Amino acid sequence: MTHRPALQAVLGFLLVAPLVGACNRELQADVGVLLDALATDDYPKFLTIAGAELAAEVDEAKLHDLAATYARLGPEQDRTRTALAVSHGVHSVHYTLEHPRGEVYLVATSRGDQLDGFEITGAWTLAFADRTREAVAAILTAVEADDRAGLRALVHADIDDAAVERLRTELRTLGPHAEVTPIADDPQAFRVRYAKATIVLGVNLRAQQVSGLHYRSE
């Protein structure tokens, strides 16, 4: 009697696992297309597997931005599927991806025959923080060199000239910065220390340009 529940659990797994695997086979193929699209910065390829809501959420500019972060990881060296699941009609597949930069964790979900969502963590977060840090450093360099054209080139056209000029003017009054340190709970923001002041400078990125700027005294 004591062994019967364990046997039922094993039989249950044997019956359910092939079904889950079959339901997720197309999702696994979609993940392959997603990663190819990120590696090649190919938005039309991404659209071939994206559901309507995901396509609306990840427009072409967003895909270019994701691809820019993906490129920082280096080429994919290994891909290991670590889990398959289905819950309330939502199928999910989990992967660990090996890159020169480190391990990346990918979870992809689908409610039908297209990709409806994905989340990427692990070394991806570090790669994104690298891009943010470089953007902040470039802004500070342009401001302190009084390079108006260089600063304008860093910032997307959606941010108007008046906002860019205001940033340049206000930061120049602080003099040269002494130190830049990341803020642990916000990979898009950095603490910039000057001789007589400290500010928090944050950026949003769109591919190779800054699409959003925010800064405040601390």
PDB file of C-alpha atoms in Angstrom:
ATOM      1  CA  MET A   1       0.000   0.000   0.000  1.00  0.00           C
ATOM      2  CA  THR A   2       2.762   2.414   0.841  1.00  0.00           C
ATOM      3  CA  HIS A   3       4.236   2.089  -2.653  1.00  0.00           C
ATOM      4  CA  ARG A   4       0.990   2.676  -4.568  1.00  0.00           C
ATOM      5  CA  PRO A   5       0.997   6.537  -4.426  1.00  0.00           C
ATOM      6  CA  ALA A   6       4.572   6.588  -5.670  1.00  0.00           C
ATOM      7  CA  LEU A   7       3.683   4.240  -8.533  1.00  0.00           C
ATOM      8  CA  GLN A   8       0.681   6.387  -9.465  1.00  0.00           C
ATOM      9  CA  ALA A   9       2.910   9.450  -9.484  1.00  0.00           C
ATOM     10  CA  VAL A  10       5.365   7.743 -11.832  1.00  0.00           C
ATOM     11  CA  LEU A  11       2.582   6.559 -14.136  1.00  0.00           C
ATOM     12  CA  GLY A  12       1.085  10.039 -14.103  1.00  0.00           C
ATOM     13  CA  PHE A  13       4.391  11.540 -15.153  1.00  0.00           C
ATOM     14  CA  LEU A  14       4.796   9.035 -17.972  1.00  0.00           C
ATOM     15  CA  LEU A  15       1.347   9.877 -19.278  1.00  0.00           C
ATOM     16  CA  VAL A  16       1.604  13.651 -18.965  1.00  0.00           C
ATOM     17  CA  ALA A  17       5.187  14.309 -20.011  1.00  0.00           C
ATOM     18  CA  PRO A  18       4.832  13.180 -23.665  1.00  0.00           C
ATOM     19  CA  LEU A  19       1.663  15.259 -23.979  1.00  0.00           C
ATOM     20  CA  VAL A  20       3.381  18.366 -22.598  1.00  0.00           C
ATOM     21  CA  GLY A  21       6.379  17.759 -24.849  1.00  0.00           C
ATOM     22  CA  ALA A  22       4.187  17.434 -27.922  1.00  0.00           C
ATOM     23  CA  CYS A  23       2.264  20.603 -27.094  1.00  0.00           C
ATOM     24  CA  ASN A  24       5.488  22.521 -26.627  1.00  0.00           C
ATOM     25  CA  ARG A  25       7.254  21.276 -29.740  1.00  0.00           C
ATOM     26  CA  GLU A  26       6.123  24.258 -31.797  1.00  0.00           C
ATOM     27  CA  LEU A  27       6.992  26.628 -28.958  1.00  0.00           C
ATOM     28  CA  GLN A  28      10.509  25.201 -28.870  1.00  0.00           C
ATOM     29  CA  ALA A  29      10.818  25.816 -32.607  1.00  0.00           C
ATOM     30  CA  ASP A  30       9.600  29.383 -32.062  1.00  0.00           C
ATOM     31  CA  VAL A  31      12.334  29.906 -29.469  1.00  0.00           C
ATOM     32  CA  GLY A  32      14.899  28.921 -32.091  1.00  0.00           C
ATOM     33  CA  VAL A  33      13.495  31.531 -34.464  1.00  0.00           C
ATOM     34  CA  LEU A  34      13.425  34.145 -31.689  1.00  0.00           C
ATOM     35  CA  LEU A  35      17.087  33.597 -30.852  1.00  0.00           C
ATOM     36  CA  ASP A  36      18.029  33.688 -34.544  1.00  0.00           C
ATOM     37  CA  ALA A  37      16.127  36.969 -34.909  1.00  0.00           C
ATOM     38  CA  LEU A  38      17.985  38.446 -31.921  1.00  0.00           C
ATOM     39  CA  ALA A  39      21.348  37.222 -33.175  1.00  0.00           C
ATOM     40  CA  THR A  40      20.810  38.706 -36.653  1.00  0.00           C
ATOM     41  CA  ASP A  41      18.705  41.732 -35.644  1.00  0.00           C
ATOM     42  CA  ASP A  42      15.986  40.521 -38.005  1.00  0.00           C
ATOM     43  CA  TYR A  43      12.591  42.020 -37.173  1.00  0.00           C
ATOM     44  CA  PRO A  44      10.666  40.391 -40.068  1.00  0.00           C
ATOM     45  CA  LYS A  45      11.900  36.992 -38.830  1.00  0.00           C
ATOM     46  CA  PHE A  46      10.674  37.817 -35.323  1.00  0.00           C
ATOM     47  CA  LEU A  47       7.228  38.695 -36.690  1.00  0.00           C
ATOM     48  CA  THR A  48       6.883  35.206 -38.216  1.00  0.00           C
ATOM     49  CA  ILE A  49       6.547  33.680 -34.744  1.00  0.00           C
ATOM     50  CA  ALA A  50       5.188  36.538 -32.600  1.00  0.00           C
ATOM     51  CA  GLY A  51       1.555  36.622 -31.537  1.00  0.00           C
ATOM     52  CA  ALA A  52      -0.397  39.832 -32.047  1.00  0.00           C
ATOM     53  CA  GLU A  53       0.064  41.142 -28.490  1.00  0.00           C
ATOM     54  CA  LEU A  54       3.782  40.379 -28.430  1.00  0.00           C
ATOM     55  CA  ALA A  55       4.287  41.994 -31.840  1.00  0.00           C
ATOM     56  CA  ALA A  56       2.536  45.120 -30.545  1.00  0.00           C
ATOM     57  CA  GLU A  57       4.713  45.151 -27.433  1.00  0.00           C
ATOM     58  CA  VAL A  58       7.999  44.497 -29.245  1.00  0.00           C
ATOM     59  CA  ASP A  59       8.064  46.890 -32.187  1.00  0.00           C
ATOM     60  CA  GLU A  60      10.967  47.156 -34.602  1.00  0.00           C
ATOM     61  CA  ALA A  61      12.867  49.651 -32.444  1.00  0.00           C
ATOM     62  CA  LYS A  62      12.482  47.406 -29.384  1.00  0.00           C
ATOM     63  CA  LEU A  63      13.732  44.379 -31.304  1.00  0.00           C
ATOM     64  CA  HIS A  64      16.787  46.344 -32.446  1.00  0.00           C
ATOM     65  CA  ASP A  65      17.416  47.271 -28.809  1.00  0.00           C
ATOM     66  CA  LEU A  66      17.093  43.654 -27.664  1.00  0.00           C
ATOM     67  CA  ALA A  67      19.450  42.584 -30.442  1.00  0.00           C
ATOM     68  CA  ALA A  68      22.008  45.164 -29.316  1.00  0.00           C
ATOM     69  CA  THR A  69      22.010  43.626 -25.833  1.00  0.00           C
ATOM     70  CA  TYR A  70      22.120  40.095 -27.242  1.00  0.00           C
ATOM     71  CA  ALA A  71      25.224  41.001 -29.236  1.00  0.00           C
ATOM     72  CA  ARG A  72      27.041  41.879 -25.993  1.00  0.00           C
ATOM     73  CA  LEU A  73      26.694  38.281 -24.812  1.00  0.00           C
ATOM     74  CA  GLY A  74      28.859  36.872 -27.583  1.00  0.00           C
ATOM     75  CA  PRO A  75      27.828  33.913 -29.763  1.00  0.00           C
ATOM     76  CA  GLU A  76      25.637  31.212 -28.258  1.00  0.00           C
ATOM     77  CA  GLN A  77      27.761  28.221 -27.219  1.00  0.00           C
ATOM     78  CA  ASP A  78      25.152  25.850 -25.829  1.00  0.00           C
ATOM     79  CA  ARG A  79      21.386  25.626 -25.377  1.00  0.00           C
ATOM     80  CA  THR A  80      19.848  23.368 -22.723  1.00  0.00           C
ATOM     81  CA  ARG A  81      16.125  22.948 -22.235  1.00  0.00           C
ATOM     82  CA  THR A  82      15.529  22.768 -18.498  1.00  0.00           C
ATOM     83  CA  ALA A  83      11.737  22.571 -18.144  1.00  0.00           C
ATOM     84  CA  LEU A  84       8.454  22.172 -19.978  1.00  0.00           C
ATOM     85  CA  ALA A  85       5.073  22.994 -18.479  1.00  0.00           C
ATOM     86  CA  VAL A  86       1.453  23.753 -19.240  1.00  0.00           C
ATOM     87  CA  SER A  87      -0.843  25.633 -16.867  1.00  0.00           C
ATOM     88  CA  HIS A  88      -4.356  26.865 -17.595  1.00  0.00           C
ATOM     89  CA  GLY A  89      -3.738  26.523 -21.316  1.00  0.00           C
ATOM     90  CA  VAL A  90      -0.438  28.432 -21.272  1.00  0.00           C
ATOM     91  CA  HIS A  91       2.562  26.422 -22.447  1.00  0.00           C
ATOM     92  CA  SER A  92       6.037  27.349 -21.297  1.00  0.00           C
ATOM     93  CA  VAL A  93       9.569  26.214 -22.000  1.00  0.00           C
ATOM     94  CA  HIS A  94      12.690  27.125 -20.024  1.00  0.00           C
ATOM     95  CA  TYR A  95      16.253  27.210 -21.343  1.00  0.00           C
ATOM     96  CA  THR A  96      19.730  27.859 -20.038  1.00  0.00           C
ATOM     97  CA  LEU A  97      21.891  29.409 -22.760  1.00  0.00           C
ATOM     98  CA  GLU A  98      25.680  29.467 -22.558  1.00  0.00           C
ATOM     99  CA  HIS A  99      27.436  32.570 -23.907  1.00  0.00           C
ATOM    100  CA  PRO A 100      30.981  33.896 -23.441  1.00  0.00           C
ATOM    101  CA  ARG A 101      29.537  36.506 -21.086  1.00  0.00           C
ATOM    102  CA  GLY A 102      27.850  33.868 -18.907  1.00  0.00           C
ATOM    103  CA  GLU A 103      24.632  31.907 -18.484  1.00  0.00           C
ATOM    104  CA  VAL A 104      21.403  33.363 -19.823  1.00  0.00           C
ATOM    105  CA  TYR A 105      17.996  32.098 -18.670  1.00  0.00           C
ATOM    106  CA  LEU A 106      15.103  32.198 -21.118  1.00  0.00           C
ATOM    107  CA  VAL A 107      11.437  31.462 -20.453  1.00  0.00           C
ATOM    108  CA  ALA A 108       9.043  31.513 -23.419  1.00  0.00           C
ATOM    109  CA  THR A 109       5.258  31.151 -23.295  1.00  0.00           C
ATOM    110  CA  SER A 110       2.451  30.499 -25.737  1.00  0.00           C
ATOM    111  CA  ARG A 111      -1.327  30.144 -25.591  1.00  0.00           C
ATOM    112  CA  GLY A 112      -1.656  28.847 -29.135  1.00  0.00           C
ATOM    113  CA  ASP A 113       0.492  28.398 -32.194  1.00  0.00           C
ATOM    114  CA  GLN A 114       2.607  31.554 -31.828  1.00  0.00           C
ATOM    115  CA  LEU A 115       4.988  33.033 -29.269  1.00  0.00           C
ATOM    116  CA  ASP A 116       3.074  35.148 -26.744  1.00  0.00           C
ATOM    117  CA  GLY A 117       5.825  36.157 -24.326  1.00  0.00           C
ATOM    118  CA  PHE A 118       9.413  35.687 -23.246  1.00  0.00           C
ATOM    119  CA  GLU A 119      11.685  36.728 -20.403  1.00  0.00           C
ATOM    120  CA  ILE A 120      15.490  36.776 -20.479  1.00  0.00           C
ATOM    121  CA  THR A 121      17.615  37.085 -17.330  1.00  0.00           C
ATOM    122  CA  GLY A 122      21.034  36.086 -16.028  1.00  0.00           C
ATOM    123  CA  ALA A 123      24.039  37.469 -17.921  1.00  0.00           C
ATOM    124  CA  TRP A 124      21.566  39.368 -20.109  1.00  0.00           C
ATOM    125  CA  THR A 125      21.082  41.825 -17.222  1.00  0.00           C
ATOM    126  CA  LEU A 126      24.830  42.451 -17.046  1.00  0.00           C
ATOM    127  CA  ALA A 127      25.049  42.988 -20.799  1.00  0.00           C
ATOM    128  CA  PHE A 128      22.227  45.517 -20.665  1.00  0.00           C
ATOM    129  CA  ALA A 129      23.900  47.311 -17.750  1.00  0.00           C
ATOM    130  CA  ASP A 130      27.093  47.564 -19.825  1.00  0.00           C
ATOM    131  CA  ARG A 131      25.207  49.340 -22.590  1.00  0.00           C
ATOM    132  CA  THR A 132      23.589  51.704 -20.109  1.00  0.00           C
ATOM    133  CA  ARG A 133      26.901  52.507 -18.417  1.00  0.00           C
ATOM    134  CA  GLU A 134      28.547  53.253 -21.765  1.00  0.00           C
ATOM    135  CA  ALA A 135      25.670  55.547 -22.729  1.00  0.00           C
ATOM    136  CA  VAL A 136      25.955  57.461 -19.444  1.00  0.00           C
ATOM    137  CA  ALA A 137      29.742  57.757 -19.871  1.00  0.00           C
ATOM    138  CA  ALA A 138      29.311  59.053 -23.422  1.00  0.00           C
ATOM    139  CA  ILE A 139      26.786  61.672 -22.264  1.00  0.00           C
ATOM    140  CA  LEU A 140      29.093  62.889 -19.493  1.00  0.00           C
ATOM    141  CA  THR A 141      32.059  63.046 -21.872  1.00  0.00           C
ATOM    142  CA  ALA A 142      30.097  65.094 -24.415  1.00  0.00           C
ATOM    143  CA  VAL A 143      28.739  67.448 -21.746  1.00  0.00           C
ATOM    144  CA  GLU A 144      32.125  68.076 -20.146  1.00  0.00           C
ATOM    145  CA  ALA A 145      33.754  68.630 -23.545  1.00  0.00           C
ATOM    146  CA  ASP A 146      30.902  71.025 -24.403  1.00  0.00           C
ATOM    147  CA  ASP A 147      30.322  68.930 -27.519  1.00  0.00           C
ATOM    148  CA  ARG A 148      26.802  69.928 -28.513  1.00  0.00           C
ATOM    149  CA  ALA A 149      26.830  67.974 -31.777  1.00  0.00           C
ATOM    150  CA  GLY A 150      28.193  64.863 -30.096  1.00  0.00           C
ATOM    151  CA  LEU A 151      25.575  65.026 -27.364  1.00  0.00           C
ATOM    152  CA  ARG A 152      22.775  65.549 -29.856  1.00  0.00           C
ATOM    153  CA  ALA A 153      23.976  62.508 -31.848  1.00  0.00           C
ATOM    154  CA  LEU A 154      23.791  60.308 -28.754  1.00  0.00           C
ATOM    155  CA  VAL A 155      20.150  61.172 -28.118  1.00  0.00           C
ATOM    156  CA  HIS A 156      17.224  59.985 -30.211  1.00  0.00           C
ATOM    157  CA  ALA A 157      15.339  62.559 -32.278  1.00  0.00           C
ATOM    158  CA  ASP A 158      12.213  61.983 -30.152  1.00  0.00           C
ATOM    159  CA  ILE A 159      13.925  64.012 -27.407  1.00  0.00           C
ATOM    160  CA  ASP A 160      13.782  67.628 -28.502  1.00  0.00           C
ATOM    161  CA  ASP A 161      16.734  69.998 -28.720  1.00  0.00           C
ATOM    162  CA  ALA A 162      15.544  72.051 -25.746  1.00  0.00           C
ATOM    163  CA  ALA A 163      15.707  69.025 -23.425  1.00  0.00           C
ATOM    164  CA  VAL A 164      19.176  68.097 -24.658  1.00  0.00           C
ATOM    165  CA  GLU A 165      20.410  71.663 -24.222  1.00  0.00           C
ATOM    166  CA  ARG A 166      18.921  71.849 -20.723  1.00  0.00           C
ATOM    167  CA  LEU A 167      20.777  68.671 -19.757  1.00  0.00           C
ATOM    168  CA  ARG A 168      24.042  70.054 -21.147  1.00  0.00           C
ATOM    169  CA  THR A 169      23.667  73.393 -19.364  1.00  0.00           C
ATOM    170  CA  GLU A 170      22.682  71.994 -15.986  1.00  0.00           C
ATOM    171  CA  LEU A 171      25.339  69.281 -15.872  1.00  0.00           C
ATOM    172  CA  ARG A 172      28.113  71.611 -17.027  1.00  0.00           C
ATOM    173  CA  THR A 173      27.559  73.802 -13.992  1.00  0.00           C
ATOM    174  CA  LEU A 174      28.639  70.866 -11.819  1.00  0.00           C
ATOM    175  CA  GLY A 175      32.103  70.666 -13.376  1.00  0.00           C
ATOM    176  CA  PRO A 176      33.919  67.405 -14.191  1.00  0.00           C
ATOM    177  CA  HIS A 177      32.542  64.292 -12.569  1.00  0.00           C
ATOM    178  CA  ALA A 178      34.681  62.296 -10.151  1.00  0.00           C
ATOM    179  CA  GLU A 179      32.959  58.909 -10.075  1.00  0.00           C
ATOM    180  CA  VAL A 180      30.123  56.932 -11.648  1.00  0.00           C
ATOM    181  CA  THR A 181      28.625  53.963  -9.791  1.00  0.00           C
ATOM    182  CA  PRO A 182      25.671  51.726 -10.685  1.00  0.00           C
ATOM    183  CA  ILE A 183      22.486  51.697  -8.637  1.00  0.00           C
ATOM    184  CA  ALA A 184      21.932  48.093  -7.613  1.00  0.00           C
ATOM    185  CA  ASP A 185      18.167  47.902  -8.082  1.00  0.00           C
ATOM    186  CA  ASP A 186      18.011  49.936 -11.305  1.00  0.00           C
ATOM    187  CA  PRO A 187      20.209  48.811 -14.229  1.00  0.00           C
ATOM    188  CA  GLN A 188      19.225  51.935 -16.152  1.00  0.00           C
ATOM    189  CA  ALA A 189      20.479  54.455 -13.586  1.00  0.00           C
ATOM    190  CA  PHE A 190      23.852  55.514 -12.187  1.00  0.00           C
ATOM    191  CA  ARG A 191      24.993  57.694  -9.346  1.00  0.00           C
ATOM    192  CA  VAL A 192      27.339  60.441 -10.626  1.00  0.00           C
ATOM    193  CA  ARG A 193      29.496  62.160  -8.019  1.00  0.00           C
ATOM    194  CA  TYR A 194      30.913  65.646  -8.528  1.00  0.00           C
ATOM    195  CA  ALA A 195      33.091  67.729  -6.253  1.00  0.00           C
ATOM    196  CA  LYS A 196      30.127  69.471  -4.606  1.00  0.00           C
ATOM    197  CA  ALA A 197      27.105  67.448  -5.663  1.00  0.00           C
ATOM    198  CA  THR A 198      25.804  63.980  -6.489  1.00  0.00           C
ATOM    199  CA  ILE A 199      23.105  63.235  -9.049  1.00  0.00           C
ATOM    200  CA  VAL A 200      21.288  60.156 -10.274  1.00  0.00           C
ATOM    201  CA  LEU A 201      21.407  59.964 -14.066  1.00  0.00           C
ATOM    202  CA  GLY A 202      19.250  57.401 -15.846  1.00  0.00           C
ATOM    203  CA  VAL A 203      18.740  56.549 -19.485  1.00  0.00           C
ATOM    204  CA  ASN A 204      16.436  54.495 -21.648  1.00  0.00           C
ATOM    205  CA  LEU A 205      18.007  52.974 -24.731  1.00  0.00           C
ATOM    206  CA  ARG A 206      16.725  52.402 -28.232  1.00  0.00           C
ATOM    207  CA  ALA A 207      19.353  50.401 -30.130  1.00  0.00           C
ATOM    208  CA  GLN A 208      22.416  52.657 -30.325  1.00  0.00           C
ATOM    209  CA  GLN A 209      20.755  55.837 -29.040  1.00  0.00           C
ATOM    210  CA  VAL A 210      19.333  57.212 -25.815  1.00  0.00           C
ATOM    211  CA  SER A 211      15.550  57.406 -26.061  1.00  0.00           C
ATOM    212  CA  GLY A 212      14.898  58.737 -22.565  1.00  0.00           C
ATOM    213  CA  LEU A 213      16.797  60.837 -20.011  1.00  0.00           C
ATOM    214  CA  HIS A 214      16.117  61.545 -16.365  1.00  0.00           C
ATOM    215  CA  TYR A 215      18.329  63.054 -13.703  1.00  0.00           C
ATOM    216  CA  ARG A 216      17.901  64.414 -10.204  1.00  0.00           C
ATOM    217  CA  SER A 217      19.988  65.673  -7.321  1.00  0.00           C
ATOM    218  CA  GLU A 218      20.615  63.300  -4.468  1.00  0.00           C
TER     219      GLU A 218
END
